[in-house]
């Protein structure tokens, strides 16, 4: 039986009550009292949906000890559940991913490899890039993010693999924005298979949306999606869907 069973039970109860701040505070206190390893061990025992509930409430104004210490495997297990929040613009998803993957003490590629190893990993990354889909296609085709290169042409899957190992036209330092461009660069040149898989998932999502089969009305594949932000039900400070009592591994 875990020596931290009481804390785990308390954290789960706080999350179920919608008190994400309280849950993070309890976990932070553990790190202060017993060290980082103790917190990492507790995160390993918490359900991924509970770890996700804390991580996705990332606030740029303050550091989150959970985001700073979560391991690549723990992060990946939580990330694949994020789609169940139905956050149309994926605002929380992008903030969370950037905060964890670019935190500095672990190579970003370690997180990407852990994500790619899980079913649903490429879909989570596709959601991350949804609002930048056409720019990602331009990057895959031309190797640059210049808008002028976005001529609407789409490479076939075979063509994507044919150009996958072409020399980089831009260095990582040129796109080191700790955001989607840097993440795209890392995928394109250090996780090629995952990059292509992510792009193919994006295309499938766009096709499903065009056919009226998607469940994201007003989502990123609508016209002018870059300018749309509708996260009223998941805004920071409100009870999140993951806070609802459930024995399932779902985040809703």
PDB file of C-alpha atoms in Angstrom, residues 56-154:
ATOM      1  CA  UNK A  56      -4.029  21.544 -18.195  1.00  0.00           C
ATOM      2  CA  UNK A  57      -4.789  24.382 -15.781  1.00  0.00           C
ATOM      3  CA  UNK A  58      -1.335  25.776 -16.549  1.00  0.00           C
ATOM      4  CA  UNK A  59      -0.974  29.420 -15.578  1.00  0.00           C
ATOM      5  CA  UNK A  60       1.889  31.326 -17.216  1.00  0.00           C
ATOM      6  CA  UNK A  61       2.036  33.714 -14.255  1.00  0.00           C
ATOM      7  CA  UNK A  62       3.372  31.016 -11.931  1.00  0.00           C
ATOM      8  CA  UNK A  63       5.362  27.825 -12.124  1.00  0.00           C
ATOM      9  CA  UNK A  64       3.554  24.518 -11.706  1.00  0.00           C
ATOM     10  CA  UNK A  65       5.532  21.892  -9.830  1.00  0.00           C
ATOM     11  CA  UNK A  66       3.541  19.142 -11.558  1.00  0.00           C
ATOM     12  CA  UNK A  67       4.429  20.433 -15.019  1.00  0.00           C
ATOM     13  CA  UNK A  68       8.056  20.796 -13.945  1.00  0.00           C
ATOM     14  CA  UNK A  69       8.382  17.235 -12.655  1.00  0.00           C
ATOM     15  CA  UNK A  70       6.002  15.055 -14.681  1.00  0.00           C
ATOM     16  CA  UNK A  71       7.941  12.394 -16.585  1.00  0.00           C
ATOM     17  CA  UNK A  72       7.620  11.867 -20.355  1.00  0.00           C
ATOM     18  CA  UNK A  73       5.672   8.630 -19.798  1.00  0.00           C
ATOM     19  CA  UNK A  74       3.328  10.214 -17.247  1.00  0.00           C
ATOM     20  CA  UNK A  75       2.780  13.199 -19.512  1.00  0.00           C
ATOM     21  CA  UNK A  76       2.036  11.045 -22.544  1.00  0.00           C
ATOM     22  CA  UNK A  77      -0.527   8.931 -20.669  1.00  0.00           C
ATOM     23  CA  UNK A  78      -2.336  12.077 -19.586  1.00  0.00           C
ATOM     24  CA  UNK A  79      -2.043  13.892 -22.913  1.00  0.00           C
ATOM     25  CA  UNK A  80      -3.899  11.257 -24.920  1.00  0.00           C
ATOM     26  CA  UNK A  81      -6.965  11.899 -22.735  1.00  0.00           C
ATOM     27  CA  UNK A  82      -7.023  15.659 -23.367  1.00  0.00           C
ATOM     28  CA  UNK A  83      -9.283  15.387 -26.424  1.00  0.00           C
ATOM     29  CA  UNK A  84     -12.128  14.367 -24.152  1.00  0.00           C
ATOM     30  CA  UNK A  85     -12.363  17.897 -22.791  1.00  0.00           C
ATOM     31  CA  UNK A  86     -13.946  19.066 -26.074  1.00  0.00           C
ATOM     32  CA  UNK A  87     -11.882  22.274 -26.002  1.00  0.00           C
ATOM     33  CA  UNK A  88     -12.572  23.416 -29.567  1.00  0.00           C
ATOM     34  CA  UNK A  89      -9.569  25.700 -29.974  1.00  0.00           C
ATOM     35  CA  UNK A  90      -7.198  23.517 -27.914  1.00  0.00           C
ATOM     36  CA  UNK A  91      -5.936  26.586 -26.063  1.00  0.00           C
ATOM     37  CA  UNK A  92      -5.270  24.690 -22.841  1.00  0.00           C
ATOM     38  CA  UNK A  93      -3.655  21.848 -24.782  1.00  0.00           C
ATOM     39  CA  UNK A  94      -1.106  24.107 -26.469  1.00  0.00           C
ATOM     40  CA  UNK A  95      -0.234  25.926 -23.251  1.00  0.00           C
ATOM     41  CA  UNK A  96       0.199  22.658 -21.374  1.00  0.00           C
ATOM     42  CA  UNK A  97       2.325  21.016 -24.051  1.00  0.00           C
ATOM     43  CA  UNK A  98       4.603  24.042 -24.408  1.00  0.00           C
ATOM     44  CA  UNK A  99       5.025  24.367 -20.646  1.00  0.00           C
ATOM     45  CA  UNK A 100       6.053  20.739 -20.206  1.00  0.00           C
ATOM     46  CA  UNK A 101       7.972  19.880 -23.370  1.00  0.00           C
ATOM     47  CA  UNK A 102      10.083  23.040 -23.343  1.00  0.00           C
ATOM     48  CA  UNK A 103      10.700  23.217 -19.604  1.00  0.00           C
ATOM     49  CA  UNK A 104      14.436  22.686 -20.067  1.00  0.00           C
ATOM     50  CA  UNK A 105      15.559  19.804 -17.860  1.00  0.00           C
ATOM     51  CA  UNK A 106      14.520  17.039 -20.265  1.00  0.00           C
ATOM     52  CA  UNK A 107      15.043  16.828 -24.015  1.00  0.00           C
ATOM     53  CA  UNK A 108      11.756  17.652 -25.805  1.00  0.00           C
ATOM     54  CA  UNK A 109      12.259  14.633 -28.063  1.00  0.00           C
ATOM     55  CA  UNK A 110      11.960  12.334 -25.025  1.00  0.00           C
ATOM     56  CA  UNK A 111       8.414  13.625 -24.534  1.00  0.00           C
ATOM     57  CA  UNK A 112       7.627  13.336 -28.235  1.00  0.00           C
ATOM     58  CA  UNK A 113       8.838   9.741 -28.350  1.00  0.00           C
ATOM     59  CA  UNK A 114       6.733   8.857 -25.313  1.00  0.00           C
ATOM     60  CA  UNK A 115       3.694  10.473 -26.948  1.00  0.00           C
ATOM     61  CA  UNK A 116       4.320   8.665 -30.221  1.00  0.00           C
ATOM     62  CA  UNK A 117       4.519   5.316 -28.455  1.00  0.00           C
ATOM     63  CA  UNK A 118       0.909   5.551 -27.258  1.00  0.00           C
ATOM     64  CA  UNK A 119      -2.303   5.016 -29.171  1.00  0.00           C
ATOM     65  CA  UNK A 120      -3.851   8.448 -29.566  1.00  0.00           C
ATOM     66  CA  UNK A 121      -0.509  10.223 -29.373  1.00  0.00           C
ATOM     67  CA  UNK A 122      -0.498  11.446 -32.955  1.00  0.00           C
ATOM     68  CA  UNK A 123      -4.108  12.583 -32.566  1.00  0.00           C
ATOM     69  CA  UNK A 124      -3.160  14.662 -29.515  1.00  0.00           C
ATOM     70  CA  UNK A 125      -0.377  16.298 -31.528  1.00  0.00           C
ATOM     71  CA  UNK A 126      -2.761  16.837 -34.440  1.00  0.00           C
ATOM     72  CA  UNK A 127      -5.090  18.697 -32.094  1.00  0.00           C
ATOM     73  CA  UNK A 128      -2.133  20.774 -30.900  1.00  0.00           C
ATOM     74  CA  UNK A 129      -1.385  21.833 -34.496  1.00  0.00           C
ATOM     75  CA  UNK A 130      -5.002  22.084 -35.674  1.00  0.00           C
ATOM     76  CA  UNK A 131      -5.062  25.868 -36.038  1.00  0.00           C
ATOM     77  CA  UNK A 132      -1.732  25.765 -37.914  1.00  0.00           C
ATOM     78  CA  UNK A 133      -2.576  22.914 -40.260  1.00  0.00           C
ATOM     79  CA  UNK A 134      -1.876  24.739 -43.538  1.00  0.00           C
ATOM     80  CA  UNK A 135       1.426  26.079 -42.176  1.00  0.00           C
ATOM     81  CA  UNK A 136       2.413  22.540 -41.194  1.00  0.00           C
ATOM     82  CA  UNK A 137       1.621  21.347 -44.722  1.00  0.00           C
ATOM     83  CA  UNK A 138       3.818  24.135 -46.114  1.00  0.00           C
ATOM     84  CA  UNK A 139       6.619  23.118 -43.758  1.00  0.00           C
ATOM     85  CA  UNK A 140       6.329  19.484 -44.802  1.00  0.00           C
ATOM     86  CA  UNK A 141       6.427  20.421 -48.471  1.00  0.00           C
ATOM     87  CA  UNK A 142       8.905  23.301 -48.603  1.00  0.00           C
ATOM     88  CA  UNK A 143      10.837  23.057 -45.352  1.00  0.00           C
ATOM     89  CA  UNK A 144      10.002  26.620 -44.317  1.00  0.00           C
ATOM     90  CA  UNK A 145       7.165  28.335 -42.473  1.00  0.00           C
ATOM     91  CA  UNK A 146       6.995  31.248 -44.910  1.00  0.00           C
ATOM     92  CA  UNK A 147       3.393  32.047 -45.734  1.00  0.00           C
ATOM     93  CA  UNK A 148       4.372  32.544 -49.373  1.00  0.00           C
ATOM     94  CA  UNK A 149       5.164  28.823 -49.546  1.00  0.00           C
ATOM     95  CA  UNK A 150       1.578  27.967 -48.572  1.00  0.00           C
ATOM     96  CA  UNK A 151       0.221  27.399 -52.072  1.00  0.00           C
ATOM     97  CA  UNK A 152      -2.325  24.794 -51.034  1.00  0.00           C
ATOM     98  CA  UNK A 153      -0.433  21.867 -52.534  1.00  0.00           C
ATOM     99  CA  UNK A 154      -0.562  18.645 -50.527  1.00  0.00           C
TER     100      UNK A 154
END
